[in-house]
Coordinates of C-alpha atoms and ligand atoms in Angstrom, one line a residue:
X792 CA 0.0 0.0 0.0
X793 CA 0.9 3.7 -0.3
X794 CA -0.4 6.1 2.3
X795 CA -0.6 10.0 2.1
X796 CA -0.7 11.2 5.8
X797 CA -1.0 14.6 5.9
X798 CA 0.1 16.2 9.2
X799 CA 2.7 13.6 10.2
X800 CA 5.4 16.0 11.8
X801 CA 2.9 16.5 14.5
X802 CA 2.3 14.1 17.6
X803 CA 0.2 11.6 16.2
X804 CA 0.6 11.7 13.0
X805 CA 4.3 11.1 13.4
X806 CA 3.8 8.0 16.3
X807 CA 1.4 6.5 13.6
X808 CA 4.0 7.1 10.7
X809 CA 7.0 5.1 13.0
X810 CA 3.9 2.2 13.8
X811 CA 3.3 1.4 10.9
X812 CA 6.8 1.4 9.5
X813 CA 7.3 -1.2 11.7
X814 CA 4.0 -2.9 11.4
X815 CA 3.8 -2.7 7.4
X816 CA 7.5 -3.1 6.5
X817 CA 6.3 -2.9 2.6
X818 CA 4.4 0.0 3.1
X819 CA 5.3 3.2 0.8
X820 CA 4.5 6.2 3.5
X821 CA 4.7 10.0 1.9
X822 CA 4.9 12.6 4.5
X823 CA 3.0 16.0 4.0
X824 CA 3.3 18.7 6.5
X825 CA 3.3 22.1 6.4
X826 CA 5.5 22.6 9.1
X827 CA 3.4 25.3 11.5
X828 CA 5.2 25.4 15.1
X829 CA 3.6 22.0 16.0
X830 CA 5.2 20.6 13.4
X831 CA 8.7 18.7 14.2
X832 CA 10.8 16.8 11.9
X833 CA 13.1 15.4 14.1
X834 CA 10.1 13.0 15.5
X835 CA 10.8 11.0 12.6
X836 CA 14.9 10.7 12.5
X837 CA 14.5 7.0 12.6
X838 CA 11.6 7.3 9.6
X839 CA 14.4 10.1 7.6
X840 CA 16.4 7.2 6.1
X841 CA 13.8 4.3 4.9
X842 CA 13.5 3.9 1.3
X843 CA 9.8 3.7 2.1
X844 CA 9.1 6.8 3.6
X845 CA 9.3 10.5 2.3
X846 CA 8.1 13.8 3.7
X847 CA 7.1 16.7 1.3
X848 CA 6.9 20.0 3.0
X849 CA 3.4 21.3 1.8
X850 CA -0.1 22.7 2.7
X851 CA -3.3 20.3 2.6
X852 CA -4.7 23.6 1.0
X853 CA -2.3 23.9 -2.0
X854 CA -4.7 21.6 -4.4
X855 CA -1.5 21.5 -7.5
X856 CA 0.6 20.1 -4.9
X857 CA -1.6 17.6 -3.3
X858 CA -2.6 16.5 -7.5
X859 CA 0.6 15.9 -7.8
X860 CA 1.5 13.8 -4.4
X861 CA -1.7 11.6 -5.5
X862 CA -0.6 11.0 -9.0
X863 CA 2.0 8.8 -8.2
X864 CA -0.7 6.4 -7.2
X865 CA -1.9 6.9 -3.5
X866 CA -4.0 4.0 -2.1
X867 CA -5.2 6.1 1.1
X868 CA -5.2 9.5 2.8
X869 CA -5.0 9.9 6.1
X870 CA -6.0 13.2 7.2
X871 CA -3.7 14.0 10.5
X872 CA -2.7 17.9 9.6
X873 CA -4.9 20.5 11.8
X874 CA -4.4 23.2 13.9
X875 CA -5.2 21.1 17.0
X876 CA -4.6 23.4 20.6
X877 CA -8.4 24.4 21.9
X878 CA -6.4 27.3 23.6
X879 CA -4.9 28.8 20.5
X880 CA -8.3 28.3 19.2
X881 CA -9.5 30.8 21.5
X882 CA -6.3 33.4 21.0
X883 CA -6.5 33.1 17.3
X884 CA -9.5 31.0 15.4
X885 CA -8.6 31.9 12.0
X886 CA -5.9 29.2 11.3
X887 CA -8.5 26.7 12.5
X888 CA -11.1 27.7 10.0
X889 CA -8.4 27.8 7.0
X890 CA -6.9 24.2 7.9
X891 CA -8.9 22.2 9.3
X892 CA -12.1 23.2 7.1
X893 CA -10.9 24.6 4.1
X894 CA -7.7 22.2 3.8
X895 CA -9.8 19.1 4.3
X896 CA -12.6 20.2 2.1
X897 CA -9.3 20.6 -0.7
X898 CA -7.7 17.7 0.2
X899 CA -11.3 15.5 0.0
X900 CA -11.5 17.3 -3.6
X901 CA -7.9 16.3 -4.7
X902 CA -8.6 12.7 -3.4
X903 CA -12.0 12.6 -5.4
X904 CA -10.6 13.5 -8.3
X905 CA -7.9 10.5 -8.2
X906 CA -10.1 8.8 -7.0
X907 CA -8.3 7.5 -4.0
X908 CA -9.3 3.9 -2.4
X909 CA -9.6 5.1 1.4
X910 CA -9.9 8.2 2.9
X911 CA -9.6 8.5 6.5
X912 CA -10.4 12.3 8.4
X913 CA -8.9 11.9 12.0
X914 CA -11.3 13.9 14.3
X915 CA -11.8 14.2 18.1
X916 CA -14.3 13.4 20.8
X917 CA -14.7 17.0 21.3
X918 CA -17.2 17.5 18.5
X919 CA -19.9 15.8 20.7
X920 CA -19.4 18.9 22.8
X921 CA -19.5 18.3 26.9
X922 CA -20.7 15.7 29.2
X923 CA -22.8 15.8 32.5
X924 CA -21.6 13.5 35.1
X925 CA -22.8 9.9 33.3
X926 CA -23.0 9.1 29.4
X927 CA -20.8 8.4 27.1
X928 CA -20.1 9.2 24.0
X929 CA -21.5 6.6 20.8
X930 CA -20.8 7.0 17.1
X931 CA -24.3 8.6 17.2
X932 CA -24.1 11.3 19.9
X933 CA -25.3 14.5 18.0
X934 CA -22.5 17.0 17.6
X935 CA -22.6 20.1 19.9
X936 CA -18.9 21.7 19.5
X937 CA -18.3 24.5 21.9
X938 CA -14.6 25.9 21.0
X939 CA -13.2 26.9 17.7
X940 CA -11.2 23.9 17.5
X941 CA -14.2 21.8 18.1
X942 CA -16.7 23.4 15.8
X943 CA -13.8 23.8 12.7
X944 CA -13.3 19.7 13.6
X945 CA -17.3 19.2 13.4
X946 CA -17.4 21.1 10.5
X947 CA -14.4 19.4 8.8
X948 CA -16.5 15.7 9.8
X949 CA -19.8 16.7 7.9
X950 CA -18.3 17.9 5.0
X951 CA -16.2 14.3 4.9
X952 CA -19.4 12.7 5.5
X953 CA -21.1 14.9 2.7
X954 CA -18.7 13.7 0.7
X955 CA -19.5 9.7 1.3
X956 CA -23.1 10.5 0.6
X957 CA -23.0 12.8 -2.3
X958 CA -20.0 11.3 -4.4
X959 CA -19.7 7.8 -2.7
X960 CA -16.4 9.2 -1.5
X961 CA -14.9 6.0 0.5
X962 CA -14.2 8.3 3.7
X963 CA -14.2 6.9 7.1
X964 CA -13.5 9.4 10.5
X965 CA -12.4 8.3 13.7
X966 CA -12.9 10.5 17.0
X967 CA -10.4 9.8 19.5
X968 CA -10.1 11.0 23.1
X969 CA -7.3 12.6 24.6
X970 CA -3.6 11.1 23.1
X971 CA -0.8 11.3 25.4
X972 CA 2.7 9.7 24.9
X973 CA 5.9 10.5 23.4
X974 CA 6.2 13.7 21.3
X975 CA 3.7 15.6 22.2
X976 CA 4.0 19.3 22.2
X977 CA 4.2 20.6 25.5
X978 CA 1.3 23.1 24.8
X979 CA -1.0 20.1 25.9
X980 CA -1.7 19.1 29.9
X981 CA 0.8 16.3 30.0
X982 CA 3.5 17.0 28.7
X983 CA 3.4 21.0 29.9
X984 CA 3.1 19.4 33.4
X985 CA 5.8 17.1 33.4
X986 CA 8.4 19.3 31.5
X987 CA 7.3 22.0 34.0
X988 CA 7.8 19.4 36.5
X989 CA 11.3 18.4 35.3
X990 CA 12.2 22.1 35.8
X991 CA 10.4 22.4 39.7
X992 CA 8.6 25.4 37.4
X993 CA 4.3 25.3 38.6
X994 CA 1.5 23.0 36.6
X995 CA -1.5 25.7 35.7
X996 CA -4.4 23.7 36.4
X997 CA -7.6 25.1 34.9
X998 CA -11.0 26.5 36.7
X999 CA -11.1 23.8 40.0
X1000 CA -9.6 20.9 38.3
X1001 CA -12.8 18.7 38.2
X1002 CA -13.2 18.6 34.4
X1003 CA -12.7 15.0 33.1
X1004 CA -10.9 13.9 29.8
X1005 CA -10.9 9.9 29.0
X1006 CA -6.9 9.2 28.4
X1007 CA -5.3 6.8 25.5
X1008 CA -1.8 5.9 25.2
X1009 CA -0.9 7.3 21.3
X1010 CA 0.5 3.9 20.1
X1011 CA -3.3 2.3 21.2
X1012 CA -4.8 5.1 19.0
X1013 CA -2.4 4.2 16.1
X1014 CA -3.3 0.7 16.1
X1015 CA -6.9 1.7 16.2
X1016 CA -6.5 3.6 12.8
X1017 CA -4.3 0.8 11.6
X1018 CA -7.4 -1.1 12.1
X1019 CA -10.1 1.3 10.6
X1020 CA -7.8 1.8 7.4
X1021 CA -8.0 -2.4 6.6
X1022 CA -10.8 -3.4 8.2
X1023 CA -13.0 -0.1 8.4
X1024 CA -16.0 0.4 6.9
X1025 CA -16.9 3.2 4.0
X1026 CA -19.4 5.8 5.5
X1027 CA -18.9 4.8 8.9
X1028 CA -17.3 6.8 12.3
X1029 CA -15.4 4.9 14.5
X1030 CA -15.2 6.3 18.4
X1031 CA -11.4 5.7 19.6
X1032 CA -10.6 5.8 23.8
X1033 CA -9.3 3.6 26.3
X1034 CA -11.6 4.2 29.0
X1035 CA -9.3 5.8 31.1
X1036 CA -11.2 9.2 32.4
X1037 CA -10.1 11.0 34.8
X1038 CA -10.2 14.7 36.1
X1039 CA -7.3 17.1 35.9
X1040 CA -6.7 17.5 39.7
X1041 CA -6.0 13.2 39.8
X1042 CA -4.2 13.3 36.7
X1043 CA -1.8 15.8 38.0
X1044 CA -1.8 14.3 41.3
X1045 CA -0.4 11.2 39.9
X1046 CA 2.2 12.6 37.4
X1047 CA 3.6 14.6 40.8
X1048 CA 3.6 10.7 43.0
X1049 CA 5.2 9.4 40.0
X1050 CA 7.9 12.1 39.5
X1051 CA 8.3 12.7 43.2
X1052 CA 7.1 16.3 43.3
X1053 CA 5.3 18.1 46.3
X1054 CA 1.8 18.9 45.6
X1055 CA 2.6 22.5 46.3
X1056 CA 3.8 22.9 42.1
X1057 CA 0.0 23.3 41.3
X1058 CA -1.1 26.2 40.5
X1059 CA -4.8 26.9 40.3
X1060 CA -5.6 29.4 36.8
X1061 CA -8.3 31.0 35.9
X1062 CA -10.6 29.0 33.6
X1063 CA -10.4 28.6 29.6
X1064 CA -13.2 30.1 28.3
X1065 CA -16.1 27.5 27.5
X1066 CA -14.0 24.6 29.2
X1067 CA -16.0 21.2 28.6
X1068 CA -16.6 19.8 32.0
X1069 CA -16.6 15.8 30.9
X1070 CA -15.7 14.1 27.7
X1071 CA -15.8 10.0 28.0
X1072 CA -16.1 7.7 24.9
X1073 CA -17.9 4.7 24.5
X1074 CA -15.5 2.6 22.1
X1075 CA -17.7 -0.5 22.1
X1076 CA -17.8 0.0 18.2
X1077 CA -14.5 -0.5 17.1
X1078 CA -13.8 -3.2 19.6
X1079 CA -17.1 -5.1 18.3
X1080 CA -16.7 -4.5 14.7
X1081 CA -12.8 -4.5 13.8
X1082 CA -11.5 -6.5 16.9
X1083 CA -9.7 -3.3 18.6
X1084 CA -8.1 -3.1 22.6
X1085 CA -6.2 -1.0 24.2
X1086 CA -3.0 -2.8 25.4
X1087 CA -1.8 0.3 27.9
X1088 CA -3.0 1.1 31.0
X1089 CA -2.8 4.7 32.0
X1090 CA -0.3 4.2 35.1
X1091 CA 1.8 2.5 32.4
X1092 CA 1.3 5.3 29.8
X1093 CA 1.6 7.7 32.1
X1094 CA 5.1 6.0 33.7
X1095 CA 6.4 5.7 29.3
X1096 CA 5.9 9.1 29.2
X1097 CA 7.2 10.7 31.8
X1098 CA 10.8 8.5 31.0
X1099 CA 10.6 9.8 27.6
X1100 CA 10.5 13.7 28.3
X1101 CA 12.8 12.8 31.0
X1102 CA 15.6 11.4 28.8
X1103 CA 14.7 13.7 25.7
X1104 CA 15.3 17.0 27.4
X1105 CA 16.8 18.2 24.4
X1106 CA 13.8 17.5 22.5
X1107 CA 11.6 19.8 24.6
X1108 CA 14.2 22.7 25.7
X1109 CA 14.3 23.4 22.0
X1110 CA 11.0 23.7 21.8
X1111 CA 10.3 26.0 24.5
X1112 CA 11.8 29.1 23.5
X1113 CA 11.0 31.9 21.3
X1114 CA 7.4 31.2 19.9
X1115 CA 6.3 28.6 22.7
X1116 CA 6.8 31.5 25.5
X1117 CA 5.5 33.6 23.8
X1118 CA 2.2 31.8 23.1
X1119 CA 2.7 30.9 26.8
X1120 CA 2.8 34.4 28.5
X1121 CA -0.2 35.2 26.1
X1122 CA -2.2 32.2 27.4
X1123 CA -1.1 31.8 31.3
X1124 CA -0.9 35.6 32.0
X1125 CA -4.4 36.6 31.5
X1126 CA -5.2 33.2 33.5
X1127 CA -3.1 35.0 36.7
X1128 CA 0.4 32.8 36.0
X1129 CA 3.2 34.6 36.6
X1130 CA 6.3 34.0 34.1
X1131 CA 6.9 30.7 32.7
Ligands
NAD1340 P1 -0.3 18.4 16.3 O1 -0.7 19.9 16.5 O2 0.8 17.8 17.2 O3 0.2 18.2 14.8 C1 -0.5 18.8 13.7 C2 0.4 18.6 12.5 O4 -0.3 19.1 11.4 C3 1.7 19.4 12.6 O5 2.8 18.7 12.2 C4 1.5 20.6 11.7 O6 2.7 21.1 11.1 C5 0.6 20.0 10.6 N1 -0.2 21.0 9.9 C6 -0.9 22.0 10.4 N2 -1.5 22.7 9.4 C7 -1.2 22.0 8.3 C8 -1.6 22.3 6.9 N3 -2.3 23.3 6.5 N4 -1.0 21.4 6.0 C9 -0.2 20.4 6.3 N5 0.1 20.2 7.6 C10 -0.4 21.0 8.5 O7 -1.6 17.6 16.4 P2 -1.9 16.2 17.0 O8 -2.2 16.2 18.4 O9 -0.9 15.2 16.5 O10 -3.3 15.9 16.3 C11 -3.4 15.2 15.1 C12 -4.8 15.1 14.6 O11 -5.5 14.3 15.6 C13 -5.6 16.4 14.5 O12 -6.4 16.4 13.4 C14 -6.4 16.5 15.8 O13 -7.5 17.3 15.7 C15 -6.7 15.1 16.1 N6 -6.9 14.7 17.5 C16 -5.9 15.0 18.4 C17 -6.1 14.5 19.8 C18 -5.0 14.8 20.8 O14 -5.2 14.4 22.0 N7 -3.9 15.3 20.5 C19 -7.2 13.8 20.1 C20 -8.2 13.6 19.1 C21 -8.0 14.0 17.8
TDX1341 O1 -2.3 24.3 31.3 C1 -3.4 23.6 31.2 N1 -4.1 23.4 32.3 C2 -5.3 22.7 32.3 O2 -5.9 22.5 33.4 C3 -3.8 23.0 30.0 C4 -3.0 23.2 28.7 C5 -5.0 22.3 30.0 N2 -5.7 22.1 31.2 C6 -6.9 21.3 31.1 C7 -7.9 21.6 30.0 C8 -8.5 20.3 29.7 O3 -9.6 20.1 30.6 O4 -6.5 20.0 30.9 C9 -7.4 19.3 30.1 C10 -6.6 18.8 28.8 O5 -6.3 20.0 28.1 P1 -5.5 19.9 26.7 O6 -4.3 19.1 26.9 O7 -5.4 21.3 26.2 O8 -6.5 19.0 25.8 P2 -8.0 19.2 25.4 O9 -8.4 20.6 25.5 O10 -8.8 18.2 26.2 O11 -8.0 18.7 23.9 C11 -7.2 17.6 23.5 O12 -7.9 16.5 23.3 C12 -8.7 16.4 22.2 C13 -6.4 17.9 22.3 O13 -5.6 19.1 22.4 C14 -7.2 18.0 21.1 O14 -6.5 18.2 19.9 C15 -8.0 16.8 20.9 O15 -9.0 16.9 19.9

């Protein structure tokens, strides 16, 4: 097979890219990324020298490029690339609207044009907006995004799904909770708590710290999509999480235990602006239909994680500099966070 992922410098896309180099040995893997701050090559050192796998430094939105990438026979896209922070979101919407709306409804176009095999949009749990305290979220929960980021993801899904139903596109979306694991930027709760951590520097936690996210380990994702690119059905959304939920307050509380720091490095901030309170997925779906499990726990996760930002310090210090504090004075200081 020969995949276009789009979006595979980021943190999934690039953990899914080293999977399934070493799951599908044969597989021919192009590489198209456009590069935005989130985007980091060296995730994929080991990836830089196979014969199978190339990256093209390029927009989803530049239609002659992406014509040209698919003529040289793609058998599947896999839509990673988005602007994917909710907080940037809030700072600054426009890039959301551009990418992840108008450079998937380009890249759908391009792919219906060469008529590509497989299409596969990779969306989030939080189109289905927030939970109460019970429910979960199934394939059929109505979509009620309340961020930027959410509602440019929601609207990127329907227009996929438009596409299935109008031109019998083969498109399939997956809606995953929240990834941790290696190489994620430190923008994102984990690993911005355990890099702060590393550095005795505070964790910000948001509002009272009682909002719930439902955890997955990045490589259980990968093998989910793995899964929903061979065995996935045309038309169809598959809900990806591990059943892990568990509010802010414990998650930090257990990152600190594990990297034994005192409780006194949390810092309470004031609250993002239309925070979902609960997000939980019901996966029963994809573990029904196309045989999927989680194989990490979230104490085991967590534990991989926190030994991987611990040993790639030079990974993350040169991330944070310039543009990352920055961003991070403009989102922590008006939450009452002094300094990085
Ligand atoms: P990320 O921000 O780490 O990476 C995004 C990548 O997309 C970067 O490499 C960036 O350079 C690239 N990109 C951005 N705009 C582009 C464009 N116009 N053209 C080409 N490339 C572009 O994001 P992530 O956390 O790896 O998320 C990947 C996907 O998974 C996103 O679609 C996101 O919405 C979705 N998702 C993420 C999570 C999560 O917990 N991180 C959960 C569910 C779904
Ligand atoms: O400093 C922080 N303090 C804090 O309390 C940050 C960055 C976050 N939080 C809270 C907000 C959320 O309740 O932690 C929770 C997780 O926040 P993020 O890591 O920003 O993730 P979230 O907003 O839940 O969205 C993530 O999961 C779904 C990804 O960023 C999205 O791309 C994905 O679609």
């Amino acid at each position: 097979m020969k995949l276009l992922i789009t979006g595979g410098a980021g943190f999934i896309g690039s953990n899914f890219i080293l999977f399934m180099l070493e799951h599908h040995p044969d597989y021919d893997i192009i590489n198209l990324d456009k590069l935005t701050y989130a985007g980091n090559l060296e995730n994929l050192v080991s990836a830089a020298g196979s014969r199978h796998y190339t990256f093209i430094r390029g927009d989803i939105a530049d239609a002659k490029l992406v014509h040209d990438i698919l003529d040289t026979r793609v058998d599947a896209v896999i839509n990673f690339a988005a602007e994917s922070h909710v907080d940037r979101s809030i700072l600054e919407p426009a890039a959301f609207i551009t990418t992840n709306i108008l450079g998937t409804q380009i890249l759908l176009d391009c792919a219906r044009e060469k008529r590509v095999g497989r299409f596969i949009q990779i969306s989030t749990d939080e189109v289905y907006g927030s939970l109460g305290p019970s429910g979960r979220f199934s394939e059929t929960t109505c979509l009620h995004p309340n961020s930027p980021y959410s509602a440019s993801k929601a609207s990127a899904d329907m227009i996929a799904h438009a596409y299935y139903e109008t031109f019998g596109m083969p498109v399939m979306i997956t809606r995953t909770s929240n990834n941790y694991g290696p190489y994620q930027f430190p923008e994102k709760l984990l690993p911005l708590a355990v890099t702060n951590l590393l550095e005795d520097r505070p964790v910000p936690i948001y509002g009272d710290g009682m909002n719930v996210r439902d955890w997955i380990f990045v490589t259980d994702n990968a093998e989910a999509i793995d899964l929903v690119l061979h065995k996935g059905k045309e038309g169809e959304v598959y809900n990806i999480g591990a059943g892990y939920e568990s509010t802010n307050k414990a998650l930090i509380d257990s990152v600190l235990r594990l990297m034994g720091k005192p409780e006194s490095l949390i810092t309470y901030v004031k609250d993002r602006p239309g925070h979902d309170r609960r997000y939980a997925i019901d996966p029963s779906k994809i573990i029904n239909e196309l045989g999927w499990s989680p194989r990490t726990s979230l104490d085991q996760g967590l534990k991989a994680t926190i030994d991987w930002y611990s040993t790639h310090r030079a990974w993350w210090d040169r991330i944070k500099s310039g543009e990352y504090l920055a961003y991070y004075e403009k989102n922590y200081a008006v939450k009452g966070l002094k300094g990085y």
